[in-house]
Structures are given as C-alpha cells and as structure tokens.
Amino acid sequence: MDYPNDQAPGAPIRSGIPEHGRIPKYYAVKARIAVLLDELGEGGLLPTERELAQRHEVARETVRQALRELLLEGRLRRQGRGTVVAGPKLEQPLSLASYTEGVSRQGRRPGRHLIGLDRFPCPEGLAAEIAVERGEPVWHLERVLLADDERVGLESTYVGVARVPDLDTEFDPDSSFYAYLRDRLGIAFGDADERIETVLATPREALLIGTPPALPMLLIHRLSRDADGRPLERVRTLFRGDRFSFSAHLRGEQRS
C-alpha cells in the first residue's frame, strides 16, 4: 500500500480511499470542500449548496450529503442562514479535573446555565451508587455547559443533601461544583469510575443544548469518591460529538 508523503498523523489511511480506488461521489466532493475549509479559516462563510454544486458539477443532494458529514464531524457549523467553518474541537481530559479547568486550559471561557436544582427522596438504584439510604434527600443539579457562550453540553449531578446541605443557598450555579466542594466544604476528590458511550439526545436534551436530535452525543457516566473512599456524586454529562474530543494519559504496569 502506498502512503502519501504528507499524510497527517491520525488521518484515515490513504485518505479513506478503498484499495479498488472507487469512492462515492459525495465523498470526493467532501474532500474538496475540506480543502476549501482550510483556505477559508475559522469563521469563514461557506458558499451556498447551489454554488458548490455548480463548482463541482454534481447534484445539490450530493453536496448536501457531504455537508451533513462535515457538520457531524464538527468541521462546519450553522450560523444564521449560512454555514461557516467551525473552530477546533474542545479537548477534555479524562481526569478528576473539572469542566471549568479543562475548558480554561484551552483559552476558552467556561460557563454554565442553570436548568434546575431539585431536592427529592433518593430512589433505590441511585442510593446504592452514592451510598445513601433509600428515601434520604438528594440534590439533582442540572446545567447547560457553555464555552464562550456556545452551548456544548448538558450535565446532571446527583449528590446527597447530607453531604452538601446548603447547596441551594451557598452555591453559585454558574461556577464550578468541584471548586465549591474543595474550597467551601473542604471535600477532596479521591478517585472516580467513568464510562463513555455514544448516544442520541432526547428531544428535551437536544432543545436545551440547541442541537438537532440526530447529532451524535458523547455521554459520560461518572461515580466519584472522596479522599476517604466514600461515594460522593453521580454525574451524567452529555457532550456535543461535533464539538468535543477526550484525551487520557495511559501508563504501563510497573514491573519489579
């Protein structure tokens, strides 16, 4: 197999072209539009579907399919009635660092919009996860995640009222929950278990985040424990698949 000399690390092998050399027409158009995106730069306005169809001598539906994939991949975004080149994806580390810390490290301004803070009797399944008795009061904190005022995710946090009794009066919902636990209550995080999967948002979730229901989402489930090993919180976070990627540093086993 021949590899192009300018193949970027992490790019599809042979730019995704099968060995038999035949590729779908929309994919060829997509590759040409991708070159145009690099020329336009972030925020650049893309020509209309009609203009692109005329330029590449294909049907508008072929262009539409190419644009759909570029939108899903996060290379493009809708702006008003037009389509513009999107910026790079936000890279969130898989660690006990908060969302605030992860976004701030990339020079973006993190923020949150409160959807609701509710107190309710803990159901059996959740009680087992966060080590409270069934029926004990728990908080549910739901917030839209923002990056430079762009809606990029939706976060639900469940924590026992006994651990954070004054959450409704002391906590600023626009700020970091982890910073509140650490700085105000002196609670240090010890470790956490996380599971990541791809899902589609529910109609409610898509409306809150401001995305089409068909846009793939990255869903993270997290169970956190404090420094003493006591279960602390259960978090369900949806991230836009077109705006986020995740990274982790892995170490080999220590051998004696």
mmCIF file with all atom_site columns, C-alpha atoms in Angstrom, residues 27-216:
data_model
loop_
_atom_site.group_PDB
_atom_site.id
_atom_site.type_symbol
_atom_site.label_atom_id
_atom_site.label_alt_id
_atom_site.label_comp_id
_atom_site.label_asym_id
_atom_site.label_entity_id
_atom_site.label_seq_id
_atom_site.pdbx_PDB_ins_code
_atom_site.Cartn_x
_atom_site.Cartn_y
_atom_site.Cartn_z
_atom_site.occupancy
_atom_site.B_iso_or_equiv
_atom_site.pdbx_formal_charge
_atom_site.auth_seq_id
_atom_site.auth_comp_id
_atom_site.auth_asym_id
_atom_site.auth_atom_id
_atom_site.pdbx_PDB_model_num
ATOM 1   C CA . TYR A 1 27  ? -17.026 11.646 -0.546  1.00 0.00 ? 27  TYR A CA 1
ATOM 2   C CA . ALA A 1 28  ? -14.927 13.129 -3.344  1.00 0.00 ? 28  ALA A CA 1
ATOM 3   C CA . VAL A 1 29  ? -16.901 16.374 -3.035  1.00 0.00 ? 29  VAL A CA 1
ATOM 4   C CA . LYS A 1 30  ? -16.462 16.283 0.741   1.00 0.00 ? 30  LYS A CA 1
ATOM 5   C CA . ALA A 1 31  ? -12.675 16.002 0.348   1.00 0.00 ? 31  ALA A CA 1
ATOM 6   C CA . ARG A 1 32  ? -12.623 19.029 -1.982  1.00 0.00 ? 32  ARG A CA 1
ATOM 7   C CA . ILE A 1 33  ? -14.802 21.068 0.379   1.00 0.00 ? 33  ILE A CA 1
ATOM 8   C CA . ALA A 1 34  ? -12.489 20.119 3.274   1.00 0.00 ? 34  ALA A CA 1
ATOM 9   C CA . VAL A 1 35  ? -9.596  21.742 1.367   1.00 0.00 ? 35  VAL A CA 1
ATOM 10  C CA . LEU A 1 36  ? -11.756 24.842 0.925   1.00 0.00 ? 36  LEU A CA 1
ATOM 11  C CA . LEU A 1 37  ? -12.403 24.949 4.678   1.00 0.00 ? 37  LEU A CA 1
ATOM 12  C CA . ASP A 1 38  ? -8.673  25.136 5.348   1.00 0.00 ? 38  ASP A CA 1
ATOM 13  C CA . GLU A 1 39  ? -8.417  28.031 2.911   1.00 0.00 ? 39  GLU A CA 1
ATOM 14  C CA . LEU A 1 40  ? -11.357 29.920 4.420   1.00 0.00 ? 40  LEU A CA 1
ATOM 15  C CA . GLY A 1 41  ? -10.240 29.504 8.050   1.00 0.00 ? 41  GLY A CA 1
ATOM 16  C CA . GLU A 1 42  ? -12.331 29.550 11.222  1.00 0.00 ? 42  GLU A CA 1
ATOM 17  C CA . GLY A 1 43  ? -15.499 31.614 10.831  1.00 0.00 ? 43  GLY A CA 1
ATOM 18  C CA . GLY A 1 44  ? -15.211 31.734 7.037   1.00 0.00 ? 44  GLY A CA 1
ATOM 19  C CA . LEU A 1 45  ? -18.542 31.672 5.220   1.00 0.00 ? 45  LEU A CA 1
ATOM 20  C CA . LEU A 1 46  ? -19.096 28.634 3.009   1.00 0.00 ? 46  LEU A CA 1
ATOM 21  C CA . PRO A 1 47  ? -20.597 29.099 -0.472  1.00 0.00 ? 47  PRO A CA 1
ATOM 22  C CA . THR A 1 48  ? -24.227 28.028 -0.878  1.00 0.00 ? 48  THR A CA 1
ATOM 23  C CA . GLU A 1 49  ? -25.227 24.484 -1.825  1.00 0.00 ? 49  GLU A CA 1
ATOM 24  C CA . ARG A 1 50  ? -26.119 25.702 -5.315  1.00 0.00 ? 50  ARG A CA 1
ATOM 25  C CA . GLU A 1 51  ? -22.726 27.367 -5.775  1.00 0.00 ? 51  GLU A CA 1
ATOM 26  C CA . LEU A 1 52  ? -20.880 24.285 -4.542  1.00 0.00 ? 52  LEU A CA 1
ATOM 27  C CA . ALA A 1 53  ? -22.942 22.011 -6.798  1.00 0.00 ? 53  ALA A CA 1
ATOM 28  C CA . GLN A 1 54  ? -22.129 24.171 -9.819  1.00 0.00 ? 54  GLN A CA 1
ATOM 29  C CA . ARG A 1 55  ? -18.457 24.387 -8.875  1.00 0.00 ? 55  ARG A CA 1
ATOM 30  C CA . HIS A 1 56  ? -18.071 20.603 -8.561  1.00 0.00 ? 56  HIS A CA 1
ATOM 31  C CA . GLU A 1 57  ? -20.581 19.714 -11.302 1.00 0.00 ? 57  GLU A CA 1
ATOM 32  C CA . VAL A 1 58  ? -22.717 17.481 -9.097  1.00 0.00 ? 58  VAL A CA 1
ATOM 33  C CA . ALA A 1 59  ? -26.311 17.401 -7.875  1.00 0.00 ? 59  ALA A CA 1
ATOM 34  C CA . ARG A 1 60  ? -27.242 19.508 -4.846  1.00 0.00 ? 60  ARG A CA 1
ATOM 35  C CA . GLU A 1 61  ? -28.154 16.335 -2.919  1.00 0.00 ? 61  GLU A CA 1
ATOM 36  C CA . THR A 1 62  ? -24.547 15.131 -3.359  1.00 0.00 ? 62  THR A CA 1
ATOM 37  C CA . VAL A 1 63  ? -23.286 18.403 -1.885  1.00 0.00 ? 63  VAL A CA 1
ATOM 38  C CA . ARG A 1 64  ? -25.893 18.188 0.889   1.00 0.00 ? 64  ARG A CA 1
ATOM 39  C CA . GLN A 1 65  ? -24.667 14.730 1.931   1.00 0.00 ? 65  GLN A CA 1
ATOM 40  C CA . ALA A 1 66  ? -21.051 15.946 2.007   1.00 0.00 ? 66  ALA A CA 1
ATOM 41  C CA . LEU A 1 67  ? -22.023 18.940 4.126   1.00 0.00 ? 67  LEU A CA 1
ATOM 42  C CA . ARG A 1 68  ? -24.029 16.756 6.529   1.00 0.00 ? 68  ARG A CA 1
ATOM 43  C CA . GLU A 1 69  ? -20.944 14.683 7.279   1.00 0.00 ? 69  GLU A CA 1
ATOM 44  C CA . LEU A 1 70  ? -18.761 17.769 7.747   1.00 0.00 ? 70  LEU A CA 1
ATOM 45  C CA . LEU A 1 71  ? -21.356 19.193 10.142  1.00 0.00 ? 71  LEU A CA 1
ATOM 46  C CA . LEU A 1 72  ? -21.480 15.955 12.142  1.00 0.00 ? 72  LEU A CA 1
ATOM 47  C CA . GLU A 1 73  ? -17.685 15.877 12.297  1.00 0.00 ? 73  GLU A CA 1
ATOM 48  C CA . GLY A 1 74  ? -17.616 19.407 13.675  1.00 0.00 ? 74  GLY A CA 1
ATOM 49  C CA . ARG A 1 75  ? -15.822 20.944 10.679  1.00 0.00 ? 75  ARG A CA 1
ATOM 50  C CA . LEU A 1 76  ? -18.794 23.228 9.956   1.00 0.00 ? 76  LEU A CA 1
ATOM 51  C CA . ARG A 1 77  ? -21.489 24.950 11.972  1.00 0.00 ? 77  ARG A CA 1
ATOM 52  C CA . ARG A 1 78  ? -24.714 26.732 11.145  1.00 0.00 ? 78  ARG A CA 1
ATOM 53  C CA . GLN A 1 79  ? -24.765 30.481 11.659  1.00 0.00 ? 79  GLN A CA 1
ATOM 54  C CA . GLY A 1 80  ? -27.991 32.264 10.850  1.00 0.00 ? 80  GLY A CA 1
ATOM 55  C CA . ARG A 1 81  ? -28.975 31.208 7.346   1.00 0.00 ? 81  ARG A CA 1
ATOM 56  C CA . GLY A 1 82  ? -25.427 30.353 6.359   1.00 0.00 ? 82  GLY A CA 1
ATOM 57  C CA . THR A 1 83  ? -22.756 27.772 7.166   1.00 0.00 ? 83  THR A CA 1
ATOM 58  C CA . VAL A 1 84  ? -19.315 28.728 8.463   1.00 0.00 ? 84  VAL A CA 1
ATOM 59  C CA . VAL A 1 85  ? -16.056 26.936 9.229   1.00 0.00 ? 85  VAL A CA 1
ATOM 60  C CA . ALA A 1 86  ? -16.020 25.730 12.827  1.00 0.00 ? 86  ALA A CA 1
ATOM 61  C CA . GLY A 1 87  ? -13.098 26.103 15.210  1.00 0.00 ? 87  GLY A CA 1
ATOM 62  C CA . PRO A 1 88  ? -11.131 23.158 16.614  1.00 0.00 ? 88  PRO A CA 1
ATOM 63  C CA . LYS A 1 89  ? -12.875 20.749 18.964  1.00 0.00 ? 89  LYS A CA 1
ATOM 64  C CA . LEU A 1 90  ? -12.566 21.242 22.695  1.00 0.00 ? 90  LEU A CA 1
ATOM 65  C CA . GLU A 1 91  ? -10.299 18.596 24.201  1.00 0.00 ? 91  GLU A CA 1
ATOM 66  C CA . GLN A 1 92  ? -11.495 17.468 27.612  1.00 0.00 ? 92  GLN A CA 1
ATOM 67  C CA . PRO A 1 93  ? -9.081  15.389 29.723  1.00 0.00 ? 93  PRO A CA 1
ATOM 68  C CA . LEU A 1 94  ? -10.391 12.188 31.270  1.00 0.00 ? 94  LEU A CA 1
ATOM 69  C CA . SER A 1 95  ? -9.384  13.074 34.806  1.00 0.00 ? 95  SER A CA 1
ATOM 70  C CA . LEU A 1 96  ? -10.782 14.427 38.051  1.00 0.00 ? 96  LEU A CA 1
ATOM 71  C CA . ALA A 1 97  ? -10.231 17.962 36.765  1.00 0.00 ? 97  ALA A CA 1
ATOM 72  C CA . SER A 1 98  ? -13.457 19.914 36.466  1.00 0.00 ? 98  SER A CA 1
ATOM 73  C CA . TYR A 1 99  ? -15.076 21.053 33.238  1.00 0.00 ? 99  TYR A CA 1
ATOM 74  C CA . THR A 1 100 ? -14.046 24.605 34.148  1.00 0.00 ? 100 THR A CA 1
ATOM 75  C CA . GLU A 1 101 ? -10.370 23.659 34.348  1.00 0.00 ? 101 GLU A CA 1
ATOM 76  C CA . GLY A 1 102 ? -10.442 21.658 31.109  1.00 0.00 ? 102 GLY A CA 1
ATOM 77  C CA . VAL A 1 103 ? -12.031 24.431 29.030  1.00 0.00 ? 103 VAL A CA 1
ATOM 78  C CA . SER A 1 104 ? -9.974  27.220 30.605  1.00 0.00 ? 104 SER A CA 1
ATOM 79  C CA . ARG A 1 105 ? -6.716  25.461 29.697  1.00 0.00 ? 105 ARG A CA 1
ATOM 80  C CA . GLN A 1 106 ? -7.654  25.843 26.028  1.00 0.00 ? 106 GLN A CA 1
ATOM 81  C CA . GLY A 1 107 ? -8.170  29.573 26.258  1.00 0.00 ? 107 GLY A CA 1
ATOM 82  C CA . ARG A 1 108 ? -11.958 29.338 26.160  1.00 0.00 ? 108 ARG A CA 1
ATOM 83  C CA . ARG A 1 109 ? -14.333 30.892 28.681  1.00 0.00 ? 109 ARG A CA 1
ATOM 84  C CA . PRO A 1 110 ? -16.291 28.204 30.556  1.00 0.00 ? 110 PRO A CA 1
ATOM 85  C CA . GLY A 1 111 ? -19.790 28.844 31.792  1.00 0.00 ? 111 GLY A CA 1
ATOM 86  C CA . ARG A 1 112 ? -22.987 27.163 32.883  1.00 0.00 ? 112 ARG A CA 1
ATOM 87  C CA . HIS A 1 113 ? -26.676 27.912 32.643  1.00 0.00 ? 113 HIS A CA 1
ATOM 88  C CA . LEU A 1 114 ? -28.845 26.561 35.440  1.00 0.00 ? 114 LEU A CA 1
ATOM 89  C CA . ILE A 1 115 ? -31.818 24.467 34.345  1.00 0.00 ? 115 ILE A CA 1
ATOM 90  C CA . GLY A 1 116 ? -32.869 23.340 37.805  1.00 0.00 ? 116 GLY A CA 1
ATOM 91  C CA . LEU A 1 117 ? -31.820 22.430 41.331  1.00 0.00 ? 117 LEU A CA 1
ATOM 92  C CA . ASP A 1 118 ? -34.264 19.952 42.868  1.00 0.00 ? 118 ASP A CA 1
ATOM 93  C CA . ARG A 1 119 ? -34.400 18.007 46.112  1.00 0.00 ? 119 ARG A CA 1
ATOM 94  C CA . PHE A 1 120 ? -36.168 14.627 46.154  1.00 0.00 ? 120 PHE A CA 1
ATOM 95  C CA . PRO A 1 121 ? -36.199 11.295 48.026  1.00 0.00 ? 121 PRO A CA 1
ATOM 96  C CA . CYS A 1 122 ? -33.423 9.064  46.732  1.00 0.00 ? 122 CYS A CA 1
ATOM 97  C CA . PRO A 1 123 ? -34.603 6.043  44.672  1.00 0.00 ? 123 PRO A CA 1
ATOM 98  C CA . GLU A 1 124 ? -33.135 2.621  45.342  1.00 0.00 ? 124 GLU A CA 1
ATOM 99  C CA . GLY A 1 125 ? -30.766 2.418  42.343  1.00 0.00 ? 125 GLY A CA 1
ATOM 100 C CA . LEU A 1 126 ? -29.195 5.802  42.960  1.00 0.00 ? 126 LEU A CA 1
ATOM 101 C CA . ALA A 1 127 ? -28.981 5.161  46.716  1.00 0.00 ? 127 ALA A CA 1
ATOM 102 C CA . ALA A 1 128 ? -26.771 2.138  46.102  1.00 0.00 ? 128 ALA A CA 1
ATOM 103 C CA . GLU A 1 129 ? -24.425 4.177  43.901  1.00 0.00 ? 129 GLU A CA 1
ATOM 104 C CA . ILE A 1 130 ? -23.878 7.174  46.190  1.00 0.00 ? 130 ILE A CA 1
ATOM 105 C CA . ALA A 1 131 ? -24.136 5.247  49.495  1.00 0.00 ? 131 ALA A CA 1
ATOM 106 C CA . VAL A 1 132 ? -27.227 6.862  50.997  1.00 0.00 ? 132 VAL A CA 1
ATOM 107 C CA . GLU A 1 133 ? -30.363 5.217  52.335  1.00 0.00 ? 133 GLU A CA 1
ATOM 108 C CA . ARG A 1 134 ? -33.336 4.854  50.055  1.00 0.00 ? 134 ARG A CA 1
ATOM 109 C CA . GLY A 1 135 ? -35.688 7.791  50.631  1.00 0.00 ? 135 GLY A CA 1
ATOM 110 C CA . GLU A 1 136 ? -32.978 10.086 52.011  1.00 0.00 ? 136 GLU A CA 1
ATOM 111 C CA . PRO A 1 137 ? -32.976 13.531 50.355  1.00 0.00 ? 137 PRO A CA 1
ATOM 112 C CA . VAL A 1 138 ? -30.658 14.073 47.396  1.00 0.00 ? 138 VAL A CA 1
ATOM 113 C CA . TRP A 1 139 ? -29.956 17.037 45.172  1.00 0.00 ? 139 TRP A CA 1
ATOM 114 C CA . HIS A 1 140 ? -30.271 16.969 41.403  1.00 0.00 ? 140 HIS A CA 1
ATOM 115 C CA . LEU A 1 141 ? -28.337 19.824 39.794  1.00 0.00 ? 141 LEU A CA 1
ATOM 116 C CA . GLU A 1 142 ? -28.927 20.209 36.038  1.00 0.00 ? 142 GLU A CA 1
ATOM 117 C CA . ARG A 1 143 ? -26.952 22.731 33.992  1.00 0.00 ? 143 ARG A CA 1
ATOM 118 C CA . VAL A 1 144 ? -26.183 23.505 30.337  1.00 0.00 ? 144 VAL A CA 1
ATOM 119 C CA . LEU A 1 145 ? -22.413 23.672 29.749  1.00 0.00 ? 145 LEU A CA 1
ATOM 120 C CA . LEU A 1 146 ? -21.075 26.682 27.846  1.00 0.00 ? 146 LEU A CA 1
ATOM 121 C CA . ALA A 1 147 ? -17.804 27.525 26.115  1.00 0.00 ? 147 ALA A CA 1
ATOM 122 C CA . ASP A 1 148 ? -17.561 31.183 25.098  1.00 0.00 ? 148 ASP A CA 1
ATOM 123 C CA . ASP A 1 149 ? -21.369 31.318 25.414  1.00 0.00 ? 149 ASP A CA 1
ATOM 124 C CA . GLU A 1 150 ? -21.772 28.404 22.968  1.00 0.00 ? 150 GLU A CA 1
ATOM 125 C CA . ARG A 1 151 ? -23.925 25.558 24.313  1.00 0.00 ? 151 ARG A CA 1
ATOM 126 C CA . VAL A 1 152 ? -21.792 22.426 24.224  1.00 0.00 ? 152 VAL A CA 1
ATOM 127 C CA . GLY A 1 153 ? -23.270 20.007 26.768  1.00 0.00 ? 153 GLY A CA 1
ATOM 128 C CA . LEU A 1 154 ? -25.749 19.148 29.494  1.00 0.00 ? 154 LEU A CA 1
ATOM 129 C CA . GLU A 1 155 ? -24.763 17.977 32.976  1.00 0.00 ? 155 GLU A CA 1
ATOM 130 C CA . SER A 1 156 ? -26.824 16.266 35.679  1.00 0.00 ? 156 SER A CA 1
ATOM 131 C CA . THR A 1 157 ? -25.253 15.892 39.129  1.00 0.00 ? 157 THR A CA 1
ATOM 132 C CA . TYR A 1 158 ? -26.751 13.824 41.971  1.00 0.00 ? 158 TYR A CA 1
ATOM 133 C CA . VAL A 1 159 ? -25.368 14.232 45.489  1.00 0.00 ? 159 VAL A CA 1
ATOM 134 C CA . GLY A 1 160 ? -26.737 13.524 48.953  1.00 0.00 ? 160 GLY A CA 1
ATOM 135 C CA . VAL A 1 161 ? -28.186 16.510 50.819  1.00 0.00 ? 161 VAL A CA 1
ATOM 136 C CA . ALA A 1 162 ? -26.362 15.360 53.943  1.00 0.00 ? 162 ALA A CA 1
ATOM 137 C CA . ARG A 1 163 ? -23.011 15.918 52.169  1.00 0.00 ? 163 ARG A CA 1
ATOM 138 C CA . VAL A 1 164 ? -23.912 19.394 50.834  1.00 0.00 ? 164 VAL A CA 1
ATOM 139 C CA . PRO A 1 165 ? -26.854 20.639 52.938  1.00 0.00 ? 165 PRO A CA 1
ATOM 140 C CA . ASP A 1 166 ? -26.706 24.280 51.807  1.00 0.00 ? 166 ASP A CA 1
ATOM 141 C CA . LEU A 1 167 ? -26.250 23.755 48.085  1.00 0.00 ? 167 LEU A CA 1
ATOM 142 C CA . ASP A 1 168 ? -29.382 25.773 47.288  1.00 0.00 ? 168 ASP A CA 1
ATOM 143 C CA . THR A 1 169 ? -28.249 28.844 49.239  1.00 0.00 ? 169 THR A CA 1
ATOM 144 C CA . GLU A 1 170 ? -24.425 28.828 49.197  1.00 0.00 ? 170 GLU A CA 1
ATOM 145 C CA . PHE A 1 171 ? -23.562 27.573 45.727  1.00 0.00 ? 171 PHE A CA 1
ATOM 146 C CA . ASP A 1 172 ? -23.355 29.791 42.639  1.00 0.00 ? 172 ASP A CA 1
ATOM 147 C CA . PRO A 1 173 ? -24.780 27.578 39.853  1.00 0.00 ? 173 PRO A CA 1
ATOM 148 C CA . ASP A 1 174 ? -22.653 29.379 37.248  1.00 0.00 ? 174 ASP A CA 1
ATOM 149 C CA . SER A 1 175 ? -19.457 28.256 38.992  1.00 0.00 ? 175 SER A CA 1
ATOM 150 C CA . SER A 1 176 ? -17.537 25.000 39.406  1.00 0.00 ? 176 SER A CA 1
ATOM 151 C CA . PHE A 1 177 ? -19.198 22.449 41.691  1.00 0.00 ? 177 PHE A CA 1
ATOM 152 C CA . TYR A 1 178 ? -15.812 20.836 42.343  1.00 0.00 ? 178 TYR A CA 1
ATOM 153 C CA . ALA A 1 179 ? -14.299 24.156 43.430  1.00 0.00 ? 179 ALA A CA 1
ATOM 154 C CA . TYR A 1 180 ? -17.252 24.660 45.797  1.00 0.00 ? 180 TYR A CA 1
ATOM 155 C CA . LEU A 1 181 ? -16.725 21.228 47.381  1.00 0.00 ? 181 LEU A CA 1
ATOM 156 C CA . ARG A 1 182 ? -12.985 21.802 47.724  1.00 0.00 ? 182 ARG A CA 1
ATOM 157 C CA . ASP A 1 183 ? -12.844 25.447 48.787  1.00 0.00 ? 183 ASP A CA 1
ATOM 158 C CA . ARG A 1 184 ? -16.062 25.860 50.774  1.00 0.00 ? 184 ARG A CA 1
ATOM 159 C CA . LEU A 1 185 ? -16.626 22.406 52.273  1.00 0.00 ? 185 LEU A CA 1
ATOM 160 C CA . GLY A 1 186 ? -13.077 21.024 52.335  1.00 0.00 ? 186 GLY A CA 1
ATOM 161 C CA . ILE A 1 187 ? -14.076 17.884 50.412  1.00 0.00 ? 187 ILE A CA 1
ATOM 162 C CA . ALA A 1 188 ? -11.238 16.462 48.315  1.00 0.00 ? 188 ALA A CA 1
ATOM 163 C CA . PHE A 1 189 ? -11.813 14.049 45.459  1.00 0.00 ? 189 PHE A CA 1
ATOM 164 C CA . GLY A 1 190 ? -10.066 10.709 45.637  1.00 0.00 ? 190 GLY A CA 1
ATOM 165 C CA . ASP A 1 191 ? -10.963 8.725  42.545  1.00 0.00 ? 191 ASP A CA 1
ATOM 166 C CA . ALA A 1 192 ? -13.786 8.071  40.103  1.00 0.00 ? 192 ALA A CA 1
ATOM 167 C CA . ASP A 1 193 ? -15.130 5.483  37.681  1.00 0.00 ? 193 ASP A CA 1
ATOM 168 C CA . GLU A 1 194 ? -16.158 6.711  34.231  1.00 0.00 ? 194 GLU A CA 1
ATOM 169 C CA . ARG A 1 195 ? -17.939 5.107  31.305  1.00 0.00 ? 195 ARG A CA 1
ATOM 170 C CA . ILE A 1 196 ? -18.235 6.714  27.861  1.00 0.00 ? 196 ILE A CA 1
ATOM 171 C CA . GLU A 1 197 ? -20.714 5.845  25.137  1.00 0.00 ? 197 GLU A CA 1
ATOM 172 C CA . THR A 1 198 ? -22.228 7.443  22.058  1.00 0.00 ? 198 THR A CA 1
ATOM 173 C CA . VAL A 1 199 ? -25.945 8.260  22.143  1.00 0.00 ? 199 VAL A CA 1
ATOM 174 C CA . LEU A 1 200 ? -28.524 10.480 20.518  1.00 0.00 ? 200 LEU A CA 1
ATOM 175 C CA . ALA A 1 201 ? -30.004 13.216 22.677  1.00 0.00 ? 201 ALA A CA 1
ATOM 176 C CA . THR A 1 202 ? -33.642 13.064 23.674  1.00 0.00 ? 202 THR A CA 1
ATOM 177 C CA . PRO A 1 203 ? -35.870 15.792 22.198  1.00 0.00 ? 203 PRO A CA 1
ATOM 178 C CA . ARG A 1 204 ? -35.683 17.667 25.530  1.00 0.00 ? 204 ARG A CA 1
ATOM 179 C CA . GLU A 1 205 ? -31.900 17.396 25.718  1.00 0.00 ? 205 GLU A CA 1
ATOM 180 C CA . ALA A 1 206 ? -31.463 18.494 22.105  1.00 0.00 ? 206 ALA A CA 1
ATOM 181 C CA . LEU A 1 207 ? -33.668 21.527 22.760  1.00 0.00 ? 207 LEU A CA 1
ATOM 182 C CA . LEU A 1 208 ? -31.675 22.518 25.859  1.00 0.00 ? 208 LEU A CA 1
ATOM 183 C CA . ILE A 1 209 ? -28.316 22.135 24.106  1.00 0.00 ? 209 ILE A CA 1
ATOM 184 C CA . GLY A 1 210 ? -29.605 23.666 20.890  1.00 0.00 ? 210 GLY A CA 1
ATOM 185 C CA . THR A 1 211 ? -28.709 20.826 18.517  1.00 0.00 ? 211 THR A CA 1
ATOM 186 C CA . PRO A 1 212 ? -30.608 18.614 16.043  1.00 0.00 ? 212 PRO A CA 1
ATOM 187 C CA . PRO A 1 213 ? -31.847 15.368 17.667  1.00 0.00 ? 213 PRO A CA 1
ATOM 188 C CA . ALA A 1 214 ? -29.837 13.373 15.091  1.00 0.00 ? 214 ALA A CA 1
ATOM 189 C CA . LEU A 1 215 ? -26.493 14.823 16.209  1.00 0.00 ? 215 LEU A CA 1
ATOM 190 C CA . PRO A 1 216 ? -24.370 12.128 17.934  1.00 0.00 ? 216 PRO A CA 1
#
